[in-house]
Coordinates of C-alpha atoms in Angstrom, one line a residue:
Chain A
M1 CA 6.5 34.6 34.4
P2 CA 6.9 32.3 30.7
D3 CA 10.4 31.2 30.0
T4 CA 12.1 33.7 27.2
D5 CA 12.8 31.6 23.9
A6 CA 16.5 30.8 24.4
A7 CA 15.4 29.1 28.1
L8 CA 12.3 27.4 25.9
L9 CA 14.3 26.1 23.2
F10 CA 16.4 24.4 26.0
R11 CA 14.0 22.7 27.3
L12 CA 12.2 22.3 24.0
S13 CA 16.0 20.4 22.8
A14 CA 15.7 18.5 26.4
L15 CA 12.4 17.1 25.9
N16 CA 13.3 15.5 22.5
T17 CA 16.3 14.5 23.8
A18 CA 14.7 12.6 26.4
Y19 CA 12.0 11.5 23.3
A20 CA 14.5 9.8 21.7
S21 CA 16.2 8.1 24.6
A22 CA 13.7 6.4 25.2
I23 CA 12.7 5.0 21.9
D24 CA 16.1 4.7 20.9
A25 CA 17.4 3.1 24.5
G26 CA 13.7 0.5 23.8
R27 CA 11.9 2.3 26.7
L28 CA 8.9 2.5 24.5
E29 CA 6.3 2.0 27.4
D30 CA 8.3 6.0 28.9
W31 CA 7.1 7.2 25.3
P32 CA 3.5 7.4 25.7
D33 CA 4.5 9.7 29.3
F34 CA 5.5 12.5 27.7
F35 CA 1.9 13.2 25.8
V36 CA -0.6 14.2 27.1
D37 CA -3.9 11.4 27.5
D38 CA -6.1 13.8 25.3
C39 CA -3.2 13.7 22.4
L40 CA -2.5 13.5 18.9
Y41 CA 0.2 11.8 17.2
K42 CA 0.6 10.8 13.6
V43 CA 3.0 9.8 10.9
T44 CA 2.8 10.7 8.2
T45 CA 5.2 12.7 4.3
A46 CA 5.1 16.0 3.6
A47 CA 3.0 15.2 0.5
N48 CA -0.1 14.2 2.3
H49 CA 0.4 17.6 5.3
A50 CA 0.4 19.7 2.3
E51 CA -2.4 17.8 -0.1
G52 CA -4.4 18.2 3.2
L53 CA -5.1 14.5 3.2
A54 CA -6.0 13.1 7.1
A55 CA -4.9 9.8 6.8
G56 CA -0.9 8.6 9.6
I57 CA 0.8 5.8 8.9
V58 CA 0.4 5.8 12.2
Y59 CA -3.1 8.0 13.8
A60 CA -3.5 7.7 17.7
D61 CA -5.7 10.7 18.7
S62 CA -5.4 9.5 21.7
K63 CA -2.6 8.3 24.3
G64 CA -4.3 4.6 25.2
M65 CA -4.0 4.4 21.7
L66 CA 0.0 5.2 21.9
K67 CA 0.0 2.5 24.8
D68 CA -2.0 0.0 22.8
R69 CA -0.1 0.4 19.7
I70 CA 3.5 -0.5 22.2
A71 CA 2.0 -2.8 23.2
A72 CA 0.7 -4.6 20.4
L73 CA 5.0 -4.0 19.0
R74 CA 5.8 -5.4 22.4
K75 CA 3.0 -9.0 22.4
A76 CA 1.5 -8.9 18.7
N77 CA 3.1 -8.0 16.0
I78 CA 5.9 -9.9 14.3
F79 CA 8.6 -7.9 12.7
E80 CA 12.3 -8.0 12.3
R81 CA 14.8 -6.5 15.5
Q82 CA 15.4 -3.2 14.6
S83 CA 16.3 -0.1 16.2
Y84 CA 16.6 3.2 16.3
R85 CA 19.1 6.3 16.3
H86 CA 17.4 10.0 15.9
L87 CA 19.1 13.0 15.7
I88 CA 16.7 15.7 16.6
G89 CA 17.8 19.1 15.2
M90 CA 17.1 22.6 17.0
P91 CA 13.5 24.2 17.3
S92 CA 12.6 27.2 16.0
I93 CA 9.4 28.4 17.7
L94 CA 6.2 29.5 15.4
G95 CA 4.0 30.2 18.1
R96 CA 2.8 31.0 22.1
D97 CA -0.6 31.0 22.8
S98 CA -3.5 29.5 25.3
G99 CA -3.0 26.3 23.8
G100 CA 0.7 25.8 24.1
I101 CA 3.4 25.8 22.2
R102 CA 3.6 24.9 18.6
C103 CA 6.9 24.5 17.2
E104 CA 8.5 22.3 14.5
T105 CA 11.6 20.5 14.3
P106 CA 13.8 18.3 12.0
F107 CA 14.9 15.3 12.2
F108 CA 16.7 11.9 10.5
V109 CA 16.2 8.2 11.9
A110 CA 18.2 5.6 11.4
R111 CA 17.1 2.8 11.9
I112 CA 19.0 -0.5 12.2
V113 CA 18.5 -4.0 11.3
R114 CA 18.9 -7.8 13.2
D115 CA 22.2 -8.2 10.7
G116 CA 23.3 -5.6 11.4
A117 CA 22.0 -3.5 7.9
M118 CA 21.8 0.3 8.9
S119 CA 19.6 3.0 7.0
L120 CA 18.5 6.1 7.0
F121 CA 14.4 5.1 7.7
A122 CA 12.9 8.5 7.6
T123 CA 13.9 12.6 7.9
G124 CA 11.6 15.2 8.5
R125 CA 10.2 17.7 10.7
Y126 CA 7.9 16.6 14.0
L127 CA 5.3 19.5 13.7
D128 CA 4.2 20.3 17.4
L129 CA 1.9 21.8 19.7
V130 CA 3.9 21.3 23.2
R131 CA 1.5 22.2 26.7
D132 CA 4.1 23.0 29.6
E133 CA 2.6 22.5 33.4
A134 CA 3.8 23.1 36.4
T135 CA 2.9 19.3 36.8
Y136 CA 3.9 17.2 34.6
G137 CA 6.3 20.2 31.9
L138 CA 6.7 20.0 28.7
R139 CA 4.4 17.5 27.4
F140 CA 2.8 16.6 23.5
V141 CA -0.3 18.0 22.7
E142 CA -0.1 17.3 18.7
R143 CA 2.9 15.2 17.7
L144 CA 3.5 15.2 13.7
A145 CA 5.7 13.2 12.5
I146 CA 5.9 14.0 8.6
C147 CA 8.5 12.5 6.9
D148 CA 10.0 14.1 3.7
S149 CA 9.7 10.6 1.5
Q150 CA 6.0 9.2 0.6
R151 CA 8.1 5.4 0.4
I152 CA 8.5 3.9 3.9
D153 CA 11.0 1.2 3.6
T154 CA 9.4 -2.3 4.3
L155 CA 7.5 -1.5 7.7
L156 CA 6.9 1.2 10.0
A157 CA 7.6 -1.1 13.7
I158 CA 8.9 1.6 16.4
P159 CA 8.0 4.9 16.6
L160 CA 9.7 8.1 15.1
Chain B
M1 CA 12.1 -16.2 -31.7
P2 CA 9.0 -18.2 -30.1
D3 CA 7.9 -16.7 -26.9
T4 CA 8.7 -19.9 -24.6
I5 CA 9.1 -19.2 -20.9
P6 CA 11.6 -20.8 -19.6
P7 CA 14.0 -19.9 -21.8
T8 CA 15.3 -23.0 -24.1
G9 CA 18.2 -24.0 -21.8
S10 CA 16.4 -23.2 -19.4
P11 CA 17.1 -26.0 -15.7
H12 CA 13.9 -25.2 -14.1
S13 CA 10.7 -26.7 -14.2
W14 CA 7.7 -26.6 -12.3
P15 CA 6.1 -29.6 -12.5
A16 CA 1.3 -29.2 -13.5
G17 CA -0.8 -28.3 -11.2
I18 CA -1.2 -25.3 -9.2
D19 CA -0.5 -27.0 -5.9
R20 CA 3.2 -26.5 -6.1
V21 CA 5.2 -22.9 -6.3
P22 CA 9.4 -23.4 -7.5
F23 CA 11.2 -20.4 -5.9
W24 CA 12.9 -20.2 -8.3
L25 CA 9.6 -17.8 -10.2
Y26 CA 10.8 -15.9 -7.5
Q27 CA 14.2 -15.0 -8.4
D28 CA 14.5 -15.2 -12.9
P29 CA 15.3 -12.1 -14.1
D30 CA 14.2 -13.9 -17.6
I31 CA 10.4 -14.5 -16.2
L32 CA 10.2 -11.0 -14.8
R33 CA 11.2 -9.6 -17.9
A34 CA 7.9 -12.6 -19.4
E35 CA 5.6 -11.2 -16.7
Q36 CA 5.6 -7.1 -17.7
R37 CA 5.5 -8.6 -21.6
K38 CA 2.6 -11.3 -21.2
I39 CA 0.4 -9.7 -18.4
F40 CA 1.6 -6.4 -17.4
E41 CA 1.0 -5.6 -20.4
G42 CA -1.2 -8.4 -21.8
P43 CA -4.9 -9.0 -21.4
A44 CA -5.1 -7.9 -17.4
W45 CA -7.2 -5.2 -16.7
H46 CA -4.4 -2.8 -14.5
Y47 CA -6.1 -0.4 -11.7
L48 CA -4.5 3.5 -12.8
C49 CA -6.5 5.8 -10.6
L50 CA -10.0 6.8 -9.5
E51 CA -12.3 8.8 -11.0
V52 CA -12.2 11.6 -8.6
E53 CA -8.6 11.3 -8.6
I54 CA -9.0 13.1 -12.3
E55 CA -12.5 14.2 -12.1
N56 CA -11.4 17.8 -14.5
T57 CA -10.7 17.8 -18.3
G58 CA -6.6 17.9 -18.2
D59 CA -6.3 16.1 -14.6
Y60 CA -3.7 13.8 -15.4
R61 CA -1.8 11.2 -12.3
T62 CA 1.3 9.7 -13.7
T63 CA 1.5 5.1 -12.1
Q64 CA 2.7 2.3 -13.3
I65 CA 1.8 -0.7 -15.2
G66 CA 4.5 -2.9 -13.7
D67 CA 7.8 -1.8 -15.7
M68 CA 5.6 1.0 -18.2
P69 CA 4.8 4.5 -17.0
I70 CA 1.4 5.9 -17.4
V71 CA 0.0 9.0 -17.9
V72 CA -3.8 8.4 -17.9
V73 CA -5.8 12.1 -18.1
R74 CA -10.1 13.1 -18.0
G75 CA -10.5 14.1 -21.7
E76 CA -13.4 16.3 -23.8
N77 CA -16.4 15.4 -23.0
G78 CA -15.8 12.9 -19.5
A79 CA -13.3 10.5 -21.0
I80 CA -11.0 8.8 -19.4
H81 CA -7.8 7.9 -21.7
A82 CA -4.6 6.8 -20.9
F83 CA -1.3 6.7 -22.1
E84 CA 2.1 4.7 -22.1
N85 CA 4.1 7.9 -20.4
R86 CA 6.8 7.0 -23.2
C87 CA 8.1 10.8 -25.5
A88 CA 8.1 8.8 -29.7
H89 CA 11.3 10.8 -29.7
R90 CA 13.5 9.8 -27.6
G91 CA 11.9 7.5 -25.5
A92 CA 11.7 10.1 -22.2
L93 CA 8.8 10.2 -20.3
I94 CA 6.3 13.0 -21.3
A95 CA 4.9 13.9 -18.3
F96 CA 7.3 13.6 -14.5
E97 CA 4.3 15.0 -12.0
N98 CA 2.2 12.6 -9.1
K99 CA -0.6 14.5 -10.9
G100 CA -1.3 18.1 -12.7
N101 CA -4.1 19.1 -15.1
A102 CA -2.3 20.0 -18.5
K103 CA -3.8 20.7 -21.5
D104 CA -1.9 18.7 -23.7
F105 CA 1.7 17.2 -23.3
T106 CA 5.1 18.5 -24.3
C107 CA 7.9 16.2 -23.5
A108 CA 10.7 18.8 -22.5
Y109 CA 14.0 17.2 -24.4
H110 CA 12.5 18.4 -27.3
A111 CA 9.5 20.1 -26.9
W112 CA 6.7 17.5 -29.0
R113 CA 3.2 17.4 -28.0
Y114 CA 0.3 15.5 -26.6
D115 CA -2.7 15.9 -26.7
L116 CA -5.4 14.5 -24.1
R117 CA -5.7 11.3 -25.6
G118 CA -1.7 11.0 -26.1
N119 CA -2.1 11.5 -29.6
L120 CA 1.9 13.4 -31.2
C121 CA 0.1 17.1 -31.7
S122 CA 3.2 18.9 -33.0
V123 CA 7.2 18.3 -33.4
A124 CA 8.9 21.2 -32.5
F125 CA 11.5 23.4 -35.8
Q126 CA 9.4 19.8 -37.7
R127 CA 9.9 22.4 -40.8
G128 CA 13.2 23.6 -39.5
V129 CA 14.4 27.0 -38.6
G130 CA 15.2 29.6 -41.4
G131 CA 15.1 26.7 -44.2
K132 CA 16.8 24.4 -42.9
G133 CA 17.1 21.7 -40.8
G134 CA 13.8 20.0 -40.0
M135 CA 12.4 16.3 -40.6
P136 CA 11.8 14.8 -44.1
E137 CA 9.1 15.8 -46.3
D138 CA 7.3 12.3 -45.2
F139 CA 7.5 12.6 -41.8
R140 CA 3.8 12.0 -39.6
L141 CA 3.0 12.9 -36.8
S142 CA 0.5 10.9 -36.9
D143 CA 2.5 7.6 -37.4
H144 CA 4.1 8.3 -34.4
G145 CA 2.5 8.5 -30.5
P146 CA 3.0 6.7 -27.4
R147 CA 1.4 3.4 -26.5
K148 CA -3.0 3.5 -26.0
L149 CA -4.5 1.9 -23.3
R150 CA -8.2 0.6 -23.4
A151 CA -9.9 2.3 -19.7
E152 CA -12.9 1.0 -17.9
S153 CA -14.3 2.5 -14.2
I154 CA -15.6 -0.1 -12.1
G155 CA -16.9 1.7 -9.2
G156 CA -15.0 4.5 -9.0
L157 CA -11.4 2.8 -9.6
V158 CA -10.1 3.6 -13.6
F159 CA -8.5 0.2 -14.6
G160 CA -6.6 0.6 -18.1
T161 CA -5.4 -2.5 -20.4
L162 CA -2.5 -2.9 -23.3
D163 CA -4.5 -5.0 -25.1
P164 CA -6.9 -4.5 -28.3
A165 CA -8.2 -8.0 -27.3
A166 CA -8.5 -8.1 -24.0
P167 CA -11.9 -8.4 -22.9
S168 CA -14.3 -6.1 -20.9
L169 CA -13.4 -4.6 -17.7
E170 CA -16.8 -7.0 -16.5
D171 CA -15.8 -9.6 -17.8
Y172 CA -12.3 -10.0 -17.1
L173 CA -13.4 -9.7 -13.2
T174 CA -16.9 -12.0 -13.6
P175 CA -19.6 -11.2 -12.5
P176 CA -19.2 -12.4 -8.4
I177 CA -15.8 -10.2 -8.4
A178 CA -17.6 -7.2 -9.7
A179 CA -20.1 -7.5 -7.0
K180 CA -18.3 -7.5 -5.0
I181 CA -15.9 -3.9 -5.4
R182 CA -19.8 -2.6 -5.7
R183 CA -20.1 -4.3 -2.2
V184 CA -17.7 -1.4 -1.0
F185 CA -17.1 1.3 -4.2
N186 CA -21.0 2.6 -4.0
R187 CA -20.9 5.8 -3.1
K188 CA -18.7 8.7 -4.8
L189 CA -14.9 8.2 -3.1
E190 CA -12.3 10.7 -1.1
V191 CA -8.9 10.0 -1.2
I192 CA -7.5 10.7 2.9
G193 CA -4.1 9.0 2.6
R194 CA -1.5 7.7 -0.4
F195 CA 1.7 5.9 0.8
T196 CA 4.1 4.4 -0.8
Q197 CA 6.0 1.0 0.5
T198 CA 8.5 -1.3 -0.8
L199 CA 8.8 -4.9 0.7
P200 CA 11.9 -6.5 0.4
N201 CA 10.5 -9.6 -1.8
N202 CA 9.7 -10.4 -5.5
W203 CA 5.5 -8.7 -6.3
K204 CA 3.9 -12.4 -6.7
L205 CA 5.0 -12.4 -2.9
Y206 CA 2.4 -10.6 -2.0
A207 CA -0.5 -11.1 -4.7
E208 CA -0.2 -15.0 -3.2
N209 CA 0.0 -13.3 0.3
I210 CA -2.8 -11.0 -0.2
R211 CA -4.4 -14.6 -1.5
D212 CA -3.5 -16.8 1.7
T213 CA -7.1 -16.2 4.5
Y214 CA -4.6 -19.3 5.8
H215 CA -2.1 -17.4 7.4
A216 CA -4.5 -14.3 8.4
S217 CA -4.8 -15.4 12.0
L218 CA -1.7 -17.0 12.6
L219 CA 0.4 -14.1 11.5
H220 CA -1.2 -11.9 12.5
L221 CA -1.7 -12.3 16.3
F222 CA -3.3 -8.6 16.6
F223 CA -7.0 -9.8 14.7
T224 CA -7.0 -13.1 16.8
T225 CA -5.8 -11.6 19.6
F226 CA -9.1 -9.1 19.2
R227 CA -11.5 -10.8 18.3
I228 CA -11.4 -9.1 14.8
T229 CA -11.8 -13.0 12.6
R230 CA -11.2 -15.6 14.0
F231 CA -11.5 -18.9 11.6
N232 CA -14.8 -19.6 13.6
Q233 CA -16.1 -16.4 12.4
A234 CA -18.5 -17.0 9.5
G235 CA -16.8 -16.9 6.0
G236 CA -15.3 -18.0 3.1
V237 CA -13.2 -16.8 -0.3
T238 CA -14.7 -16.6 -3.8
I239 CA -12.5 -16.9 -6.8
S240 CA -13.3 -16.1 -10.7
E241 CA -13.3 -19.7 -12.4
D242 CA -10.0 -18.6 -13.8
G243 CA -8.6 -18.7 -10.6
A244 CA -7.6 -14.6 -11.7
H245 CA -9.9 -13.2 -8.9
H246 CA -10.3 -13.3 -4.8
A247 CA -12.8 -12.1 -2.3
S248 CA -12.5 -13.4 1.5
A249 CA -14.4 -12.0 3.6
T250 CA -15.2 -12.7 7.3
I251 CA -19.0 -12.3 8.5
G252 CA -20.5 -11.9 11.7
R253 CA -19.0 -12.2 15.5
N254 CA -17.7 -15.6 17.6
E255 CA -20.3 -18.2 16.5
V256 CA -18.6 -21.5 17.7
S257 CA -16.1 -21.4 21.1
D258 CA -12.1 -19.7 20.8
D259 CA -11.3 -23.9 22.1
V260 CA -10.0 -24.9 18.3
Y261 CA -7.2 -22.1 18.5
K262 CA -6.9 -23.9 22.7
Q263 CA -6.8 -27.3 21.3
Q264 CA -4.2 -26.0 17.9
G265 CA -2.1 -24.4 21.7
I266 CA -1.5 -21.7 19.1
R267 CA 0.6 -18.4 19.8
S268 CA -1.7 -16.9 18.6
D269 CA -4.2 -16.8 21.7
N270 CA -3.3 -14.4 24.2
D271 CA -6.0 -13.9 26.6
E272 CA -3.2 -11.1 28.4
F273 CA -3.6 -9.2 25.5
R274 CA -6.2 -5.8 26.2
L275 CA -7.0 -2.7 24.9
H276 CA -5.7 0.6 26.5
D277 CA -8.6 2.5 24.2
P278 CA -10.7 -0.2 21.8
S279 CA -13.4 2.1 20.9
F280 CA -10.5 2.5 17.7
L281 CA -12.0 -0.8 16.6
D282 CA -15.9 0.5 17.1
A283 CA -17.4 0.0 13.6
V284 CA -20.3 0.7 11.7
A285 CA -22.3 -2.1 9.6
E286 CA -22.1 0.8 6.6
F287 CA -22.0 -2.1 3.5
G288 CA -25.9 -3.1 5.0
D289 CA -24.8 -6.5 5.2
D290 CA -22.6 -9.2 8.5
I291 CA -19.7 -8.4 6.8
Q292 CA -16.9 -6.8 8.5
L293 CA -13.4 -7.7 6.6
Q294 CA -13.6 -7.7 2.7
N295 CA -10.5 -8.4 1.0
V296 CA -10.2 -8.1 -3.4
A297 CA -7.6 -9.6 -4.9
L298 CA -7.6 -8.8 -8.7
F299 CA -5.0 -10.5 -10.9
P300 CA -2.7 -8.8 -11.0
A301 CA -1.5 -6.1 -9.1
T302 CA -4.6 -4.9 -7.8
M303 CA -6.2 -5.5 -3.9
L304 CA -9.6 -4.2 -2.7
Q305 CA -9.9 -3.3 1.4
Q306 CA -12.5 -2.6 3.5
L307 CA -11.7 -3.6 7.1
H308 CA -14.2 -3.0 8.7
N309 CA -14.4 0.8 7.9
S310 CA -10.7 1.6 6.5
I311 CA -11.0 1.5 2.7
A312 CA -8.2 1.6 0.4
V313 CA -6.4 0.7 -3.0
R314 CA -3.9 -1.4 -3.1
Q315 CA -1.8 -1.3 -5.8
T316 CA 1.6 -3.7 -6.9
V317 CA 4.7 -3.2 -9.1
P318 CA 7.4 -4.8 -9.6
R319 CA 11.0 -3.4 -9.0
G320 CA 12.4 -5.9 -10.4
T321 CA 12.8 -9.5 -8.8
E322 CA 13.5 -9.4 -5.3
E323 CA 11.9 -5.8 -4.3
M324 CA 8.4 -4.0 -4.8
D325 CA 5.9 -1.1 -4.7
L326 CA 3.2 -1.8 -2.4
N327 CA 0.8 1.9 -3.5
W328 CA -1.5 2.5 -0.4
T329 CA -4.5 4.4 -1.4
F330 CA -6.6 4.8 2.4
L331 CA -10.7 6.0 0.9
G332 CA -14.1 8.1 2.2
F333 CA -16.8 8.3 0.5
A334 CA -17.3 12.6 0.2
D335 CA -21.0 12.1 2.6
D336 CA -19.0 10.5 5.4
T337 CA -20.1 12.3 8.4
P338 CA -17.0 13.8 10.8
E339 CA -17.2 11.4 12.9
M340 CA -17.0 8.1 10.5
R341 CA -14.0 10.3 9.0
R342 CA -12.6 10.1 12.8
R343 CA -13.7 6.4 12.3
R344 CA -11.7 6.3 9.6
L345 CA -8.2 7.9 10.3
R346 CA -8.5 5.9 13.6
Q347 CA -9.4 2.2 11.7
G348 CA -6.6 2.8 8.9
N349 CA -3.9 1.9 13.0
L350 CA -5.0 -1.8 11.0
A351 CA -3.3 -1.6 7.4
G352 CA -0.8 0.6 6.5
P353 CA 3.2 -0.2 6.6
A354 CA 2.4 0.4 10.4
G355 CA -0.9 -1.2 10.2
F356 CA -1.6 -3.4 13.3
V357 CA -2.8 -6.5 11.1
S358 CA -0.7 -6.1 7.9
M359 CA 2.7 -5.2 9.0
E360 CA 4.2 -8.6 8.8
D361 CA 3.5 -8.6 5.4
G362 CA 5.8 -6.0 5.1
C363 CA 8.6 -8.6 6.1
I364 CA 7.3 -11.8 5.8
G365 CA 7.9 -12.3 1.9
G366 CA 11.2 -11.3 2.7
F367 CA 11.5 -13.3 4.7
V368 CA 10.5 -16.1 1.8
Q369 CA 12.9 -14.2 0.0
R370 CA 15.8 -15.0 2.1
G371 CA 14.9 -18.1 2.8
V372 CA 14.3 -19.4 -1.0
L373 CA 17.3 -17.7 -2.1
A374 CA 19.9 -21.3 -2.8
A375 CA 17.2 -23.9 -2.8
P376 CA 16.0 -22.4 -6.7
E377 CA 14.5 -25.9 -7.1
E378 CA 12.7 -27.1 -4.5
Q379 CA 8.9 -26.1 -4.1
G380 CA 6.4 -23.9 -1.9
I381 CA 3.5 -26.6 -0.8
V382 CA 0.3 -24.9 -1.1
E383 CA -2.5 -27.4 -0.7
M384 CA -4.1 -26.7 2.6
G385 CA -7.6 -27.1 1.4
G386 CA -7.4 -28.9 -1.3
R387 CA -5.2 -28.7 -4.7
D388 CA -8.3 -27.3 -6.9
A389 CA -9.2 -23.6 -7.1
T390 CA -12.2 -23.1 -6.0
S391 CA -15.5 -21.2 -4.0
M392 CA -14.8 -21.7 -0.1
A393 CA -17.2 -21.7 2.6
T394 CA -14.4 -21.4 5.1
R395 CA -10.5 -19.4 5.1
A396 CA -8.1 -22.5 6.2
T397 CA -7.6 -22.2 2.5
E398 CA -5.0 -22.3 0.0
A399 CA -7.5 -21.9 -3.0
S400 CA -7.3 -18.3 -4.1
V401 CA -3.0 -18.4 -3.6
R402 CA -4.0 -21.2 -6.1
G403 CA -6.1 -19.2 -8.2
F404 CA -3.6 -17.5 -9.1
W405 CA -1.3 -19.4 -10.1
K406 CA -4.1 -21.2 -12.1
K407 CA -4.7 -17.7 -14.0
Y408 CA -0.1 -17.1 -14.9
R409 CA 0.3 -20.0 -15.9
A410 CA -2.9 -20.1 -18.6
M411 CA -0.8 -16.3 -19.3
M412 CA 2.9 -17.1 -19.0
E413 CA 2.3 -20.2 -20.5
L414 CA 4.1 -21.7 -18.8

């Protein structure tokens, strides 16, 4: 029997909390496991989304690409040491069908850079398609991180 | 007052030549003001938008040339007009959206109205109200208006210049560079994404960075690790006669052994690094040659990227001496198959604010800006590959950076 909305909201919130915790605590290798293998993760902006422009600041349509994103951050990319603090709001469930649960969730992400500079790096909403499976629980089939501003300060290294 | 820079009494100096770059150039507000006047409003051409972004009569976009806000609009009969986005009355922005479609432009402040060419065509209450007020009898609409630009296109890219004496766009670009542009921008474009990246550095540090073929495989480890580019791949730089414009190319696959990197013990040689999903780098030769990467940098502030099948225009807008905007427009072509479009979306990961091979460029200019803070009279060294600015069949050179300074010194009369 499917969850009641209240039970589902609780589980989605727990999913988001775990997602944020993995990123904010620097356990980036855990991040891809929040997604199914055949996933879509995209960071874009509200203006691009509204206009139907498909490109992302990050565009990964396989779990392998998510792993490669983290491997690149660890082994290849050079940037000043930094961390995030996610504050993720309450999801609103937009719909449920055989494809999964569609929901939208607002986020704030603060970025703290090596020298202590702390800024509100991104605000926006996640537009998600979440699949519920007995073996894995809730995982993202799609997660679009839609930033409110079209402006990215300096660079985006760690995923939102 | 004579237009000399640095101003009389300035402590700054810059020895002759283009192989040394004094750091005050990245710091001095007088220099930034002079750049606005002599370069951004001078006899140079600046990217404004794409033709496909203003296809129908009245379609417009707003942009900037340095500090100067611009409206670029499709007029009657397909002509493209560009004018300063500044009302002749009190100076307010005439258009304050990114884009739109307009029959004419009416300033929100006092409703002064402009046609699609930027001509002032009416002034609210010009004759007053009830016989009282109004403009003086000798006020002529035609005496007033925002400054107008010349607009010309190449490959669907619209450029503008404020200087009536500037050469044509084609002559400004020079034939070898124009050919590099047409090589990629050879059919109808389609925008697939727009992003703005704010960089914590003077705009010239990015202008140098994009022309700096020396750093590519040293700072950007992702490239070298996956054999996307190596010094030992064929390629080189093409530089226009005056130094202004640059096109770099990386051709074909590895031709020489990778021992060069091993011998040097350079950080970027990392054989352990393998992709889980290398399919995102599957590229298709779509321009009828073996050039895998082409970066074109047009003086002063326009860059055109072909990284495999990832196509983008980058536009630099200074924001004070220590900050700049980098406006990215990612592109596909109107005739893309779904497979090709997906390829472009996936390869989009290479560049942009989170690009595997461009992320570092977001912070490296800031490292310089902070590094030189206390050293305005010290100088950067730009000597790799010699002391002049001519085309070379290698990318282990800073010739194109010197080219930038050659043109810069000429235009700035420095």
